[in-house]
Amino acid sequence: MGRRSRPRRSRSGRGGTAPVAVRRAAVVVAVEAAAAALLALVLLYLTLTGSPDSVGRALAEVVYVGMAGVLLGAGAVGLWRVSPWARAPVIVLQLLLAVVGYTAAFQADRPLIGLPVLAVVAVELYLLATPEARLAFFGR
């Protein structure tokens, strides 16, 4: 009656499905991308309705956070497809987020913001460092 589902081939040409760790890493990055997009919208709202010291700097911050959301979203899609280009940019973005989380948690004395960011970064880096994830991107 119904069609049999076949495993989807990745666009990277390797075929098969992605390992579980890579799928989970893609989901974590997608959540980060959604959070960055939401933060960009909140910052835009605050910029437009408030009175920032510098509108130009406030809008630049909105653009930077929005760009981070777009890059994280692209990384999530790349990880989901096990694209060879995706792993390194996601790791670099995680390291940048780790700096932001550390600064928020310890230097800005906002542990309720910084510690969750650091936890998500640690989970993402762990998932991308598992042997199955490394083999998925570097071949067998």
PDB file of C-alpha atoms in Angstrom:
ATOM      1  CA  MET A   1       0.000   0.000   0.000  1.00  0.00           C
ATOM      2  CA  GLY A   2       2.568   2.553   1.056  1.00  0.00           C
ATOM      3  CA  ARG A   3       5.925   3.223  -0.424  1.00  0.00           C
ATOM      4  CA  ARG A   4       8.951   1.832   1.246  1.00  0.00           C
ATOM      5  CA  SER A   5      11.178   4.530   2.562  1.00  0.00           C
ATOM      6  CA  ARG A   6      14.765   4.404   1.437  1.00  0.00           C
ATOM      7  CA  PRO A   7      17.583   6.092   3.318  1.00  0.00           C
ATOM      8  CA  ARG A   8      18.249   9.515   1.870  1.00  0.00           C
ATOM      9  CA  ARG A   9      21.559   9.972   0.169  1.00  0.00           C
ATOM     10  CA  SER A  10      23.541  12.912   1.390  1.00  0.00           C
ATOM     11  CA  ARG A  11      24.375  15.639  -1.093  1.00  0.00           C
ATOM     12  CA  SER A  12      28.025  15.224  -0.276  1.00  0.00           C
ATOM     13  CA  GLY A  13      28.044  12.097  -2.419  1.00  0.00           C
ATOM     14  CA  ARG A  14      28.921   9.743   0.416  1.00  0.00           C
ATOM     15  CA  GLY A  15      25.480   8.148   0.556  1.00  0.00           C
ATOM     16  CA  GLY A  16      23.728   6.657   3.530  1.00  0.00           C
ATOM     17  CA  THR A  17      22.480   8.471   6.548  1.00  0.00           C
ATOM     18  CA  ALA A  18      24.371  10.662   8.955  1.00  0.00           C
ATOM     19  CA  PRO A  19      25.526   9.232  12.283  1.00  0.00           C
ATOM     20  CA  VAL A  20      23.377   9.968  15.309  1.00  0.00           C
ATOM     21  CA  ALA A  21      25.982  12.298  16.825  1.00  0.00           C
ATOM     22  CA  VAL A  22      26.058  14.396  13.653  1.00  0.00           C
ATOM     23  CA  ARG A  23      22.251  14.602  13.547  1.00  0.00           C
ATOM     24  CA  ARG A  24      22.187  15.679  17.181  1.00  0.00           C
ATOM     25  CA  ALA A  25      24.914  18.248  16.520  1.00  0.00           C
ATOM     26  CA  ALA A  26      22.862  19.625  13.624  1.00  0.00           C
ATOM     27  CA  VAL A  27      19.826  19.972  15.887  1.00  0.00           C
ATOM     28  CA  VAL A  28      21.863  21.774  18.562  1.00  0.00           C
ATOM     29  CA  VAL A  29      23.247  24.204  15.973  1.00  0.00           C
ATOM     30  CA  ALA A  30      19.740  24.762  14.592  1.00  0.00           C
ATOM     31  CA  VAL A  31      18.537  25.669  18.095  1.00  0.00           C
ATOM     32  CA  GLU A  32      21.470  28.070  18.423  1.00  0.00           C
ATOM     33  CA  ALA A  33      20.554  29.614  15.061  1.00  0.00           C
ATOM     34  CA  ALA A  34      16.946  30.095  16.151  1.00  0.00           C
ATOM     35  CA  ALA A  35      18.092  31.668  19.420  1.00  0.00           C
ATOM     36  CA  ALA A  36      20.403  34.047  17.550  1.00  0.00           C
ATOM     37  CA  ALA A  37      17.606  35.032  15.157  1.00  0.00           C
ATOM     38  CA  LEU A  38      15.265  35.665  18.074  1.00  0.00           C
ATOM     39  CA  LEU A  39      17.940  37.699  19.852  1.00  0.00           C
ATOM     40  CA  ALA A  40      18.477  39.778  16.699  1.00  0.00           C
ATOM     41  CA  LEU A  41      14.749  40.542  16.555  1.00  0.00           C
ATOM     42  CA  VAL A  42      14.679  41.503  20.235  1.00  0.00           C
ATOM     43  CA  LEU A  43      17.708  43.756  19.781  1.00  0.00           C
ATOM     44  CA  LEU A  44      16.093  45.368  16.737  1.00  0.00           C
ATOM     45  CA  TYR A  45      12.904  46.007  18.712  1.00  0.00           C
ATOM     46  CA  LEU A  46      14.862  47.510  21.602  1.00  0.00           C
ATOM     47  CA  THR A  47      16.854  49.670  19.186  1.00  0.00           C
ATOM     48  CA  LEU A  48      13.750  50.994  17.453  1.00  0.00           C
ATOM     49  CA  THR A  49      11.681  51.586  20.588  1.00  0.00           C
ATOM     50  CA  GLY A  50      14.437  52.715  22.948  1.00  0.00           C
ATOM     51  CA  SER A  51      16.976  55.461  22.883  1.00  0.00           C
ATOM     52  CA  PRO A  52      20.402  53.861  22.419  1.00  0.00           C
ATOM     53  CA  ASP A  53      23.538  55.959  22.867  1.00  0.00           C
ATOM     54  CA  SER A  54      24.455  55.222  19.255  1.00  0.00           C
ATOM     55  CA  VAL A  55      21.837  53.997  16.802  1.00  0.00           C
ATOM     56  CA  GLY A  56      24.573  52.980  14.362  1.00  0.00           C
ATOM     57  CA  ARG A  57      26.320  50.759  16.898  1.00  0.00           C
ATOM     58  CA  ALA A  58      23.002  49.285  18.024  1.00  0.00           C
ATOM     59  CA  LEU A  59      22.049  48.439  14.436  1.00  0.00           C
ATOM     60  CA  ALA A  60      25.514  46.988  13.838  1.00  0.00           C
ATOM     61  CA  GLU A  61      24.956  44.706  16.816  1.00  0.00           C
ATOM     62  CA  VAL A  62      21.639  43.594  15.318  1.00  0.00           C
ATOM     63  CA  VAL A  63      23.389  42.846  12.018  1.00  0.00           C
ATOM     64  CA  TYR A  64      26.201  40.894  13.722  1.00  0.00           C
ATOM     65  CA  VAL A  65      23.788  38.756  15.720  1.00  0.00           C
ATOM     66  CA  GLY A  66      21.623  38.216  12.640  1.00  0.00           C
ATOM     67  CA  MET A  67      24.666  37.162  10.621  1.00  0.00           C
ATOM     68  CA  ALA A  68      25.608  34.706  13.359  1.00  0.00           C
ATOM     69  CA  GLY A  69      22.100  33.248  13.164  1.00  0.00           C
ATOM     70  CA  VAL A  70      22.339  32.853   9.390  1.00  0.00           C
ATOM     71  CA  LEU A  71      25.787  31.255   9.610  1.00  0.00           C
ATOM     72  CA  LEU A  72      24.646  28.883  12.339  1.00  0.00           C
ATOM     73  CA  GLY A  73      21.587  27.981  10.277  1.00  0.00           C
ATOM     74  CA  ALA A  74      23.753  27.226   7.252  1.00  0.00           C
ATOM     75  CA  GLY A  75      26.027  25.153   9.476  1.00  0.00           C
ATOM     76  CA  ALA A  76      23.055  23.187  10.797  1.00  0.00           C
ATOM     77  CA  VAL A  77      21.942  22.364   7.252  1.00  0.00           C
ATOM     78  CA  GLY A  78      25.491  21.415   6.312  1.00  0.00           C
ATOM     79  CA  LEU A  79      25.859  19.136   9.322  1.00  0.00           C
ATOM     80  CA  TRP A  80      22.497  17.505   8.627  1.00  0.00           C
ATOM     81  CA  ARG A  81      23.653  16.747   5.079  1.00  0.00           C
ATOM     82  CA  VAL A  82      27.148  15.750   6.266  1.00  0.00           C
ATOM     83  CA  SER A  83      28.665  18.302   3.912  1.00  0.00           C
ATOM     84  CA  PRO A  84      32.463  18.350   4.128  1.00  0.00           C
ATOM     85  CA  TRP A  85      32.603  22.147   4.533  1.00  0.00           C
ATOM     86  CA  ALA A  86      30.236  22.308   7.535  1.00  0.00           C
ATOM     87  CA  ARG A  87      32.245  20.977  10.463  1.00  0.00           C
ATOM     88  CA  ALA A  88      35.074  23.534  10.661  1.00  0.00           C
ATOM     89  CA  PRO A  89      32.905  26.700  10.511  1.00  0.00           C
ATOM     90  CA  VAL A  90      30.578  25.284  13.151  1.00  0.00           C
ATOM     91  CA  ILE A  91      33.538  24.574  15.434  1.00  0.00           C
ATOM     92  CA  VAL A  92      34.882  28.105  14.913  1.00  0.00           C
ATOM     93  CA  LEU A  93      31.469  29.592  15.724  1.00  0.00           C
ATOM     94  CA  GLN A  94      31.285  27.423  18.846  1.00  0.00           C
ATOM     95  CA  LEU A  95      34.650  28.751  20.001  1.00  0.00           C
ATOM     96  CA  LEU A  96      33.416  32.313  19.460  1.00  0.00           C
ATOM     97  CA  LEU A  97      30.249  31.506  21.402  1.00  0.00           C
ATOM     98  CA  ALA A  98      32.420  30.058  24.174  1.00  0.00           C
ATOM     99  CA  VAL A  99      34.194  33.412  24.467  1.00  0.00           C
ATOM    100  CA  VAL A 100      30.821  35.189  24.610  1.00  0.00           C
ATOM    101  CA  GLY A 101      29.553  32.738  27.235  1.00  0.00           C
ATOM    102  CA  TYR A 102      32.695  33.063  29.343  1.00  0.00           C
ATOM    103  CA  THR A 103      32.558  36.853  29.162  1.00  0.00           C
ATOM    104  CA  ALA A 104      28.898  36.904  30.142  1.00  0.00           C
ATOM    105  CA  ALA A 105      29.277  34.370  32.948  1.00  0.00           C
ATOM    106  CA  PHE A 106      32.430  35.581  34.622  1.00  0.00           C
ATOM    107  CA  GLN A 107      33.465  39.038  33.487  1.00  0.00           C
ATOM    108  CA  ALA A 108      29.991  40.565  33.148  1.00  0.00           C
ATOM    109  CA  ASP A 109      28.751  38.679  36.232  1.00  0.00           C
ATOM    110  CA  ARG A 110      25.758  37.200  34.353  1.00  0.00           C
ATOM    111  CA  PRO A 111      26.055  33.457  35.013  1.00  0.00           C
ATOM    112  CA  LEU A 112      22.401  32.844  34.128  1.00  0.00           C
ATOM    113  CA  ILE A 113      23.235  33.901  30.577  1.00  0.00           C
ATOM    114  CA  GLY A 114      26.814  32.708  30.196  1.00  0.00           C
ATOM    115  CA  LEU A 115      26.694  29.260  31.776  1.00  0.00           C
ATOM    116  CA  PRO A 116      23.899  27.916  29.529  1.00  0.00           C
ATOM    117  CA  VAL A 117      25.797  29.213  26.494  1.00  0.00           C
ATOM    118  CA  LEU A 118      28.935  27.431  27.699  1.00  0.00           C
ATOM    119  CA  ALA A 119      26.950  24.229  28.318  1.00  0.00           C
ATOM    120  CA  VAL A 120      25.484  24.238  24.801  1.00  0.00           C
ATOM    121  CA  VAL A 121      28.924  24.905  23.311  1.00  0.00           C
ATOM    122  CA  ALA A 122      30.386  21.998  25.299  1.00  0.00           C
ATOM    123  CA  VAL A 123      27.633  19.657  24.087  1.00  0.00           C
ATOM    124  CA  GLU A 124      28.145  20.723  20.466  1.00  0.00           C
ATOM    125  CA  LEU A 125      31.919  20.340  20.577  1.00  0.00           C
ATOM    126  CA  TYR A 126      31.555  16.935  22.238  1.00  0.00           C
ATOM    127  CA  LEU A 127      29.119  15.738  19.565  1.00  0.00           C
ATOM    128  CA  LEU A 128      31.424  16.867  16.768  1.00  0.00           C
ATOM    129  CA  ALA A 129      34.442  15.230  18.444  1.00  0.00           C
ATOM    130  CA  THR A 130      32.922  11.761  18.732  1.00  0.00           C
ATOM    131  CA  PRO A 131      34.635   9.113  16.608  1.00  0.00           C
ATOM    132  CA  GLU A 132      31.516   8.523  14.505  1.00  0.00           C
ATOM    133  CA  ALA A 133      31.211  12.236  13.719  1.00  0.00           C
ATOM    134  CA  ARG A 134      34.876  12.527  12.796  1.00  0.00           C
ATOM    135  CA  LEU A 135      34.642   9.473  10.542  1.00  0.00           C
ATOM    136  CA  ALA A 136      31.542  10.872   8.855  1.00  0.00           C
ATOM    137  CA  PHE A 137      33.459  13.969   7.781  1.00  0.00           C
ATOM    138  CA  PHE A 138      36.895  12.491   7.140  1.00  0.00           C
ATOM    139  CA  GLY A 139      35.956   9.171   5.574  1.00  0.00           C
ATOM    140  CA  ARG A 140      36.765   5.701   6.775  1.00  0.00           C
TER     141      ARG A 140
END
